[in-house]
Coordinates of C-alpha atoms in Angstrom, one line a residue:
Chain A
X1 CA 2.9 -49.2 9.1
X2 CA 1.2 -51.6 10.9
X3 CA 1.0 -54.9 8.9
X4 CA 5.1 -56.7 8.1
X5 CA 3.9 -57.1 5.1
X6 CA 4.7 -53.4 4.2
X7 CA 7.9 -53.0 6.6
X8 CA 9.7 -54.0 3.4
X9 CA 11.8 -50.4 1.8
X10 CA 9.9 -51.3 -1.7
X11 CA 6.6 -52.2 0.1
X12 CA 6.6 -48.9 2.8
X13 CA 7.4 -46.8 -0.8
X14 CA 4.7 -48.3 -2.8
X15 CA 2.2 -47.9 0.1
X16 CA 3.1 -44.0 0.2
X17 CA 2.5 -43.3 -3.9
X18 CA -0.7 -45.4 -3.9
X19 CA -3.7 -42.9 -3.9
X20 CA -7.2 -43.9 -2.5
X21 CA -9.0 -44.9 -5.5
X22 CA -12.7 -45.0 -5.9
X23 CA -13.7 -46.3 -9.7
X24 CA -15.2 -49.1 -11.5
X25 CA -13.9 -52.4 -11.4
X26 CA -13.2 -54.3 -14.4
X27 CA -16.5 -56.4 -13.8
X28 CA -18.6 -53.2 -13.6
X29 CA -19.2 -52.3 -10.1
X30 CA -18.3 -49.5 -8.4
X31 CA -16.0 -49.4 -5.3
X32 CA -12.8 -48.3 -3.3
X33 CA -9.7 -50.1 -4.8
X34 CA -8.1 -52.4 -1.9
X35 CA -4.6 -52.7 -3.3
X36 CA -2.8 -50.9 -6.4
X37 CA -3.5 -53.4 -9.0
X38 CA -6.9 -53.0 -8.3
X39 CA -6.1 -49.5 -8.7
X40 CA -4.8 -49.7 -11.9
X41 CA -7.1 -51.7 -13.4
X42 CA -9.6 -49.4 -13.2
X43 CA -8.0 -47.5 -15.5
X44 CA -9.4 -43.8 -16.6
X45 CA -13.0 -44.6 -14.7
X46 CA -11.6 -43.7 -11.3
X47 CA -11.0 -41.0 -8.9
X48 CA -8.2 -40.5 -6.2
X49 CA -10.3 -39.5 -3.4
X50 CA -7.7 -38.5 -1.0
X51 CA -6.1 -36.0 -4.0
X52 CA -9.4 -34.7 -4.4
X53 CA -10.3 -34.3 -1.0
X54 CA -7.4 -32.6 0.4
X55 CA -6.9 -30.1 -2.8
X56 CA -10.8 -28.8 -1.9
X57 CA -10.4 -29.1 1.7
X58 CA -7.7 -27.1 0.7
X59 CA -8.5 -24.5 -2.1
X60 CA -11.9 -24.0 0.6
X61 CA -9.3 -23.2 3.4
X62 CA -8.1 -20.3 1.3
X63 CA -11.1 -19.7 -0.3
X64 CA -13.0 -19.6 3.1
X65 CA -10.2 -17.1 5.1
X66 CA -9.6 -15.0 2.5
X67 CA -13.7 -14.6 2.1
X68 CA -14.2 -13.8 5.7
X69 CA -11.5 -11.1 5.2
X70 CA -12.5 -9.6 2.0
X71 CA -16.4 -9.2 3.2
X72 CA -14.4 -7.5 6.5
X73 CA -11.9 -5.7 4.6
X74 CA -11.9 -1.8 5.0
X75 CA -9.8 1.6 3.9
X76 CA -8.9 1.9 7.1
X77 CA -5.7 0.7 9.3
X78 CA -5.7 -3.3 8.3
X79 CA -5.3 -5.3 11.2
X80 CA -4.1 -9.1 11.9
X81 CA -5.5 -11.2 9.2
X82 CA -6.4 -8.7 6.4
X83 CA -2.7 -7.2 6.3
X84 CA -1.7 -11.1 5.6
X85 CA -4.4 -11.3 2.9
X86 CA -3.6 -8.0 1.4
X87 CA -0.2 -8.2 1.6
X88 CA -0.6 -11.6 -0.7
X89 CA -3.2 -9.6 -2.9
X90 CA -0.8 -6.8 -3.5
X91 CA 2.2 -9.1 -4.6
X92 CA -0.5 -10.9 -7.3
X93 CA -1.5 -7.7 -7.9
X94 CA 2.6 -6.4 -8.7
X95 CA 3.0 -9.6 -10.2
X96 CA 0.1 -9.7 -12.9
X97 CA 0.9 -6.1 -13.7
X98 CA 4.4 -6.7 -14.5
X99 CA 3.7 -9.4 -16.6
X100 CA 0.0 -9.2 -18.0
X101 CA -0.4 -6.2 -20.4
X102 CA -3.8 -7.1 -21.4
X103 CA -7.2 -6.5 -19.6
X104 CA -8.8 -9.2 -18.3
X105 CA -10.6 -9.6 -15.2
X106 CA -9.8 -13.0 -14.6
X107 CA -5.8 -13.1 -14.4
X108 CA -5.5 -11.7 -11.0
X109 CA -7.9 -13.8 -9.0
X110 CA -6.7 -16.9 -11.3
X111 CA -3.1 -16.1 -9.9
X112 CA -3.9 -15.9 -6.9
X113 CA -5.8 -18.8 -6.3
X114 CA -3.4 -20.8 -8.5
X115 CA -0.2 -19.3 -6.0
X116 CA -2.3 -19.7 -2.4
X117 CA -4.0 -23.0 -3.5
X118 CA -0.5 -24.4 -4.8
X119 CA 1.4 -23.6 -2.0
X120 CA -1.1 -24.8 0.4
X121 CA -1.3 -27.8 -1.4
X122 CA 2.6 -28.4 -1.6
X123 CA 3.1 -27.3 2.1
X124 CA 1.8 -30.6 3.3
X125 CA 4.6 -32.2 2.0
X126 CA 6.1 -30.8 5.0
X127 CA 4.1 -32.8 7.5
X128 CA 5.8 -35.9 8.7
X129 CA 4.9 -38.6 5.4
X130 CA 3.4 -41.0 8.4
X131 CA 1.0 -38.8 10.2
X132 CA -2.1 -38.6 8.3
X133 CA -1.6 -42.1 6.4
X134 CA -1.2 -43.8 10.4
X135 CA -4.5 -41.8 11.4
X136 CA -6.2 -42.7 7.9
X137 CA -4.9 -46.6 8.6
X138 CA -7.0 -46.6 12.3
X139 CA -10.0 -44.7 11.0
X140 CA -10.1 -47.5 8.4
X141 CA -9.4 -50.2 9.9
X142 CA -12.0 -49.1 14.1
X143 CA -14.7 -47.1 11.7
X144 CA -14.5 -49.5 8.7
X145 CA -12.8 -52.7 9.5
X146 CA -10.3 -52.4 6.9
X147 CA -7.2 -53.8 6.7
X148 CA -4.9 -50.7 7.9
X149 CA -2.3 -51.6 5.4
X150 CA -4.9 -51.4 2.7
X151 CA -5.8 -47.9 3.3
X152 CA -3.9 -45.5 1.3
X153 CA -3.6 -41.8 1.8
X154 CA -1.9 -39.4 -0.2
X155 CA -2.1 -36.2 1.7
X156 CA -0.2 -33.8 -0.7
X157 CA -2.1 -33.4 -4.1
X158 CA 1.0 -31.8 -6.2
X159 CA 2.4 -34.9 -6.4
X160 CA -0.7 -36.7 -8.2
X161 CA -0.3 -35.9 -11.7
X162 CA -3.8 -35.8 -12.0
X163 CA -3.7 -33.1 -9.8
X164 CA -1.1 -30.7 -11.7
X165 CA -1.8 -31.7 -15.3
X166 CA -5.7 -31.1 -14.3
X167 CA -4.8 -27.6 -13.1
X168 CA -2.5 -26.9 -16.5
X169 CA -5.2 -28.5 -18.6
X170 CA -7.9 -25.8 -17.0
X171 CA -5.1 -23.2 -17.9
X172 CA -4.7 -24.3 -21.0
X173 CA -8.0 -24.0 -22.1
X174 CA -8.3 -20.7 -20.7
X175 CA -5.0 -19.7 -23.3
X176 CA -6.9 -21.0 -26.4
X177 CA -10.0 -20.0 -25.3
X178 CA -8.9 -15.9 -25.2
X179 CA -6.6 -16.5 -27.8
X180 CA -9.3 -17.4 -29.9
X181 CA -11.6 -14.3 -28.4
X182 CA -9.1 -11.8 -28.6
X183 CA -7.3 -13.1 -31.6
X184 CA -10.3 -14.1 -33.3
X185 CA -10.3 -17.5 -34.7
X186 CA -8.4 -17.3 -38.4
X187 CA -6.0 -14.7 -36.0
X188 CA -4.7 -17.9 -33.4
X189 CA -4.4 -20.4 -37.0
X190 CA -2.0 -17.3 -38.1
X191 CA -0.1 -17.4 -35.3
X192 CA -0.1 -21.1 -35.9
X193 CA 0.7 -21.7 -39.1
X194 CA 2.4 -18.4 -39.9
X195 CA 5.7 -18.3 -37.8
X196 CA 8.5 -18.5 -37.5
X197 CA 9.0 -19.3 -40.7
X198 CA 7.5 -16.7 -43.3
X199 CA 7.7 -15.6 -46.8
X200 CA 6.1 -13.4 -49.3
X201 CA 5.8 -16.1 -52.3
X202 CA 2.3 -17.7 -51.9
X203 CA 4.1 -20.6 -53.0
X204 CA 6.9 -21.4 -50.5
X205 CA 4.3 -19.7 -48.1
X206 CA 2.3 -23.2 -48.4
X207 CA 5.4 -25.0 -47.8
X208 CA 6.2 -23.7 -44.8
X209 CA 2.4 -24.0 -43.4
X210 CA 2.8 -27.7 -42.3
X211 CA 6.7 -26.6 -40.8
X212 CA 5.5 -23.8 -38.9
X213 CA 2.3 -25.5 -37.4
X214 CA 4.2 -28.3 -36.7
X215 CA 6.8 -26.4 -34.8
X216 CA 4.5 -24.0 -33.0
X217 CA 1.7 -26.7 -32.5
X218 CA 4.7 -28.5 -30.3
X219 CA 5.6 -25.6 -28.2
X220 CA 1.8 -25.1 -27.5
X221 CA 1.3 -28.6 -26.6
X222 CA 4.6 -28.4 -24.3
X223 CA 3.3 -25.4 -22.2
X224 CA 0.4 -26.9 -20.5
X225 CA 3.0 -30.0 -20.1
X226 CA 6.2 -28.3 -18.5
X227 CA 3.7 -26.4 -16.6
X228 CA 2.4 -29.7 -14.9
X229 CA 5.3 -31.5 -15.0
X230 CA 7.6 -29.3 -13.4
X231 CA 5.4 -28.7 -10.2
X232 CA 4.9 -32.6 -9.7
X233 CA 8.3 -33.7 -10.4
X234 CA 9.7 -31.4 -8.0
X235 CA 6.8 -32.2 -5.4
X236 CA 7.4 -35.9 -6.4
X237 CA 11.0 -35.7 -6.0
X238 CA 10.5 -34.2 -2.8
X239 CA 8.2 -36.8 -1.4
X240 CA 10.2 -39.1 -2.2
X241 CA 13.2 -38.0 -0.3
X242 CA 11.0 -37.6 3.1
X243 CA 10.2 -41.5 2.4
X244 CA 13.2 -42.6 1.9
X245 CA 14.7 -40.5 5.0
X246 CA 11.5 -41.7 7.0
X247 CA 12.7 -45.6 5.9
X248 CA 15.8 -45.1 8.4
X249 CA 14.0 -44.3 11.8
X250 CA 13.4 -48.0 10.8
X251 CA 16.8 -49.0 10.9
X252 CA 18.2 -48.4 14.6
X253 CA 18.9 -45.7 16.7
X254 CA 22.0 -44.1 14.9
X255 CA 20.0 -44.1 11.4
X256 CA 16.8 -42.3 13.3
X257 CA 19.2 -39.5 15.1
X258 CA 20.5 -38.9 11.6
X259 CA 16.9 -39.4 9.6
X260 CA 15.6 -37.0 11.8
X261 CA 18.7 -34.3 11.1
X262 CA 18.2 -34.7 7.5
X263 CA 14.4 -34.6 7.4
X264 CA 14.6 -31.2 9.6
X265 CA 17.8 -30.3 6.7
X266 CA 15.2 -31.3 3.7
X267 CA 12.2 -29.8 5.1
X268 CA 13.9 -26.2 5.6
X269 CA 14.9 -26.7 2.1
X270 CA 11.5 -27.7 0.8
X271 CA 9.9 -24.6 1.9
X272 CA 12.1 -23.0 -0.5
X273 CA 10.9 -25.3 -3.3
X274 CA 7.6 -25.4 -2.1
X275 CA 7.1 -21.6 -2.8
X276 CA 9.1 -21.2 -5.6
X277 CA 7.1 -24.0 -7.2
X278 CA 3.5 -22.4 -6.4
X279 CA 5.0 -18.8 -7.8
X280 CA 6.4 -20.6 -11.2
X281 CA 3.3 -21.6 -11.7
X282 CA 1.3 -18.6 -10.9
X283 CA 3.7 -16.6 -13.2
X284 CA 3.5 -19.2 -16.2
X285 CA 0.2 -19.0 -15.6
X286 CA -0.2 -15.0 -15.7
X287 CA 2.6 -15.2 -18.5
X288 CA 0.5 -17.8 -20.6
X289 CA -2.6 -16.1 -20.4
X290 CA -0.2 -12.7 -21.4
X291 CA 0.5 -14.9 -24.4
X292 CA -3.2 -15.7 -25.4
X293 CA -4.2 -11.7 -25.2
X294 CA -1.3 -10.4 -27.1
X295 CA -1.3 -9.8 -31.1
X296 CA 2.1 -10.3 -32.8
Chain B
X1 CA 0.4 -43.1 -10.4
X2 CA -2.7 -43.6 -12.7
X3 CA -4.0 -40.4 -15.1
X4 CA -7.9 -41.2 -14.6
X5 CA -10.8 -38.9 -13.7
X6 CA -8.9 -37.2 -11.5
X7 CA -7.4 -35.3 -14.0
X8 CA -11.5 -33.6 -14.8
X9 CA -12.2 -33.2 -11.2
X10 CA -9.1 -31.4 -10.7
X11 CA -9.8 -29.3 -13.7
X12 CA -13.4 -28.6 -12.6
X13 CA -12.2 -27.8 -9.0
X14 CA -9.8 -25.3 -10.3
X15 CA -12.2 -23.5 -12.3
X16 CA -14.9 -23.0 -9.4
X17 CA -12.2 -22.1 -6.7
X18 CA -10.8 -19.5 -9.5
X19 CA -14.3 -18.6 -10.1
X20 CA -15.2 -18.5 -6.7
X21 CA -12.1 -16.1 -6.2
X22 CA -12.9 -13.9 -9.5
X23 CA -16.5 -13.3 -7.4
X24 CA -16.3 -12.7 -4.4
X25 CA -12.5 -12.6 -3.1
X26 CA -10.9 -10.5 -5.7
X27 CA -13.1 -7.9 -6.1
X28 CA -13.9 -6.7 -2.3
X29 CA -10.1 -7.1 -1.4
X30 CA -8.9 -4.9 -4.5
X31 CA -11.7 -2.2 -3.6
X32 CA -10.2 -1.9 0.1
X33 CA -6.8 -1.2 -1.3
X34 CA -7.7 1.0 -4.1
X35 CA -9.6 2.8 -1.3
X36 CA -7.0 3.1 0.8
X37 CA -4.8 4.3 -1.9
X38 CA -7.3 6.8 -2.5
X39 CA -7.7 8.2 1.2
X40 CA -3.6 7.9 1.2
X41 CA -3.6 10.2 -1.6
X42 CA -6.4 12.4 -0.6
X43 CA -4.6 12.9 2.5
X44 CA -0.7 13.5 1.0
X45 CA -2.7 16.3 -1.2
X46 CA -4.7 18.0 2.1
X47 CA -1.4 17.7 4.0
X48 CA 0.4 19.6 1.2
X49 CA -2.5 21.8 0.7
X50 CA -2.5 22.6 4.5
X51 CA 1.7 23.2 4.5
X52 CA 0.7 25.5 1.8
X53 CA -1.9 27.1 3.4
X54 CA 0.3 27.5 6.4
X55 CA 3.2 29.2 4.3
X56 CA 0.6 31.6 2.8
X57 CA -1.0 32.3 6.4
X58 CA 3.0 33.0 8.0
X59 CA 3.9 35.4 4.9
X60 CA 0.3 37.5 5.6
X61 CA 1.3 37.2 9.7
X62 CA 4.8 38.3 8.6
X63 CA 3.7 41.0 5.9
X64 CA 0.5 42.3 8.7
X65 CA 3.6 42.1 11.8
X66 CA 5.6 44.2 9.5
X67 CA 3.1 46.7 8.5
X68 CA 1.9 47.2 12.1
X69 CA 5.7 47.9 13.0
X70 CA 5.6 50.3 10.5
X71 CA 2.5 52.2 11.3
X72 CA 4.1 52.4 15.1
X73 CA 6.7 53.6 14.2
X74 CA 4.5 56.1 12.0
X75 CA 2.5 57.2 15.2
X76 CA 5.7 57.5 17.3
X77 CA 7.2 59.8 14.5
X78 CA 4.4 62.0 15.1
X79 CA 3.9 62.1 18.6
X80 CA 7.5 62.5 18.8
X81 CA 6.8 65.9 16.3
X82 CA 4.0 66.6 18.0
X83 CA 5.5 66.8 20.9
X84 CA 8.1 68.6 20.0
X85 CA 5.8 71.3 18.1
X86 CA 4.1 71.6 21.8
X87 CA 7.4 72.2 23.5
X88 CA 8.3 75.2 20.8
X89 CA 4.6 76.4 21.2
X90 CA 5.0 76.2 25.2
X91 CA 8.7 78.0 24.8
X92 CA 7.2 80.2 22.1
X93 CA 4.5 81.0 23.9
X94 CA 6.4 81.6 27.1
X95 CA 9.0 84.0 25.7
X96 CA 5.7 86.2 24.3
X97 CA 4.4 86.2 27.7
X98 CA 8.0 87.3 29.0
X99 CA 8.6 90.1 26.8
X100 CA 5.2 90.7 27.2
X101 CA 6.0 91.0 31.2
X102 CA 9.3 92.6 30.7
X103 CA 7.2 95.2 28.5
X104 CA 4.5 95.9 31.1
X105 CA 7.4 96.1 33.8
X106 CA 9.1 98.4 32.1
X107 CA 5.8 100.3 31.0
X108 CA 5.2 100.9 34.9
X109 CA 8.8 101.2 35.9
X110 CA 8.4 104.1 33.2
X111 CA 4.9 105.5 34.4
X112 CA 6.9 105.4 37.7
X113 CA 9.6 107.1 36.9
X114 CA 8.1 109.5 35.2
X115 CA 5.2 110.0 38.2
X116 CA 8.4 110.3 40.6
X117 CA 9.6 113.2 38.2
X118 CA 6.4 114.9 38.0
X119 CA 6.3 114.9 42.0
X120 CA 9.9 116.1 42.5
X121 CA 9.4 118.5 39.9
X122 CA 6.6 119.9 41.9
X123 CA 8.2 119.2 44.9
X124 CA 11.5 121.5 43.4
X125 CA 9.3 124.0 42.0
X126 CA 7.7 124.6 45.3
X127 CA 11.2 123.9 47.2
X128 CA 12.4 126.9 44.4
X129 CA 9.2 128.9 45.9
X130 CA 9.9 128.3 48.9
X131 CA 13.1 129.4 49.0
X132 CA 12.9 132.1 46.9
X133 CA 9.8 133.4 49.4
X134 CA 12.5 133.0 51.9
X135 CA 15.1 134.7 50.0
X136 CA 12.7 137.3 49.7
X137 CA 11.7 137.6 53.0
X138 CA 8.4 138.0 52.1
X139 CA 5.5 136.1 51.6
X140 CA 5.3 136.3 47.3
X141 CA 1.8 135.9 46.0
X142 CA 1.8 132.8 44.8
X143 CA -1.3 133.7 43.0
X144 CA 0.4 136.2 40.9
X145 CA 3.3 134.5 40.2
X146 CA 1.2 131.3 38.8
X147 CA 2.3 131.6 35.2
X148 CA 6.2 132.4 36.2
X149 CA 5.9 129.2 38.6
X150 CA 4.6 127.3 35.8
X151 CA 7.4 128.3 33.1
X152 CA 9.5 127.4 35.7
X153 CA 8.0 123.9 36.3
X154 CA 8.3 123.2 32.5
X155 CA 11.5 124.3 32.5
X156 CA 12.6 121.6 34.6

């Protein structure tokens, strides 16, 4: 970082989790936030720009190369690109039908996009945590004059809330929408209100309405929840521990030699996490949506 | 670390990249593999259909190679008689021809034999003339002793 101000461990890790904000100030105008309070006070009328930006540059990278292979793709031998592509499609494709049992055109191309734009997404958490912030600090501050240590970029979407819960809120809707359309409406209030707890006397029946929708009302609320929550806690977590590693090539040469060993240790590990992140979420997705189609 | 409007944008942005994917990513992608599986299968099913054909073709080869053997050995069977019928006809016909020789020799021998008697019985008969003219010392008239000279020859 350029400015002493943020050479400080707690400044330098505050600086990396502050998003670029654009939103509307308390007195009404709109603008860029310059620091995190500004941020904050904002409040809900605001929009992390560099969240948003790099999960569509993103989502249009694999939109746009798996589009110039699909308009390309042919029956005969695959070549280069399209045996990547289809070698992705088929393991949606093995994936959806082992878990999805109902017929609904949308799951597979939902999974996949969810499992390509996901991991895409998480894999720049494996660039170094200074590289895009330090060329997002000199565009500012030669293109915009601002104050480098004022600019903030977070480059990996996943570990924006907004980001994951977003995603599992658009899933979510998609579960009670086809429950409701498969189940019918008084169908998905049955399977509310009538498990676990059942009986055959009208009477205790009533009791256990309020019990049951309590109980199952919870474990629908936590799905969309677990479902974002895991993905950024684990990209969180992670981004967190190439911060802190990154904090010691600041302190001397012995505690760089090392950073770096552990960075290239944690980074190998992260891929693992990174995938198995975007594929839990693919599967609870095509699992979810398994839920919403099937009758009890 | 805000929840703000984000949260919509993010939601909105996943529904047009899934719908963009449902359109026009999915479908085309899916249709090359199906179609692939298709041709895969098509071409497992001619390949079987052509070892079949193949097995079928070798057992007619077989089955036509073995009846051709057959009929050779047929036609050799019967030249083989029919040659042997020509060499009895040739030796039958050649032992006819010798007893018909022997039979036509012996015929002349015969003819000759008998011709040889008939001249030395004339011969002997006029020899017996002869000698009996000389016996006689006088010339007999042959003329008058025709029929006597004739018993005499038959006698003979």
């Amino acid at each position: 970082m350029a400015s002493e101000e943020v050479l400080t461990a707690t400044g330098y890790i505050k600086h990396h989790l502050q998003n670029w904000t654009y939103g509307q100030h308390p007195d009404g105008h709109w603008g860029f936030a310059h620091s995190a309070a500004e941020a904050k006070s904002m409040g809900f009328m605001a929009i992390h720009v560099d969240t948003m930006l790099w999960s569509i540059v993103l989502g249009g990278l694999f939109l746009w190369l798996f589009r110039r292979v699909a308009v390309k793709a042919t029956a005969d031998i695959p070549t280069g690109m399209q045996n990547f592509v289809e070698w992705i499609a088929e393991f949606i494709d093995t994936s959806v039908r082992g878990s999805f049992t109902g017929r609904n055109p949308l799951v597979a191309p939902m999974a996949m996009t969810v499992f390509v734009w996901i991991f895409l997404m998480n894999l720049m958490d494996l660039l170094p945590v200074d590289w895009l912030p330090t060329v997002a600090g000199w565009f500012g501050s030669n293109f915009f004059g601002m104050d480098p240590h004022h600019v903030y970029f977070r480059v990996v979407p996943t570990t924006d809330p907004n980001a994951t819960i977003g995603m599992a809120l658009a899933v979510f809707a998609l579960m009670i929408f086809y429950s409701i359309k498969v189940k019918g409406f008084g169908g998905f209030s049955a399977e509310l209100t009538l498990h676990p707890f059942h009986s055959h006397n009208k009477a205790v029946q009533a009791i256990f309405i309020p019990i049951n929708f309590f109980l199952e009302f919870v474990s629908l609320i936590a799905k969309p929840i677990s479902l974002s929550l895991r993905l950024f806690g684990n990209m969180y977590a992670g981004e967190m521990i190439f911060i802190l590693i990154a904090i010691m090539f600041s302190a001397g040469m012995t505690m760089g030699v090392l950073g770096s060993v552990l960075q290239l240790g944690w980074a190998i590990f992260h891929i693992l996490i990174i995938t198995l992140q975007a594929f839990i979420f693919m599967t609870l997705t095509i699992v979810y949506m398994d839920m919403a189609h099937s009758e009890h | 670390m805000n929840i703000n409007l984000t949260l919509i944008g993010q939601s909105i942005t996943f529904a047009v990249f899934v719908w963009f994917c449902m359109k026009f990513v999915w479908p085309p992608i899916m249709a090359a593999l199906n179609e692939r599986k298709q041709k895969i299968a098509d071409g497992l099913a001619a390949a079987e259909r052509g070892a079949h054909e193949q097995e079928l073709a070798q057992k007619k080869a077989t089955e036509t190679l073995h009846e051709a053997k057959q009929q050779a050995q047929e036609i050799i069977n019967q030249a083989q008689k029919r040659a042997s019928e020509i060499v009895d006809e040739a030796k039958e016909g050649a032992r006819a021809e010798a007893s018909r020789i022997v039979t036509a020799a012996n015929a002349e021998i015969e003819q000759e034999v008998n011709r040889a008697r008939e001249q030395l019985r004339s011969q002997v008969a006029s020899l017996a003339v002869a000698g009996a003219g000389r016996v006689l010392k006088r010339e007999i008239d042959a003329a008058a002793n025709e029929d006597l000279l004739k018993d005499l020859v038959a006698e003979l």
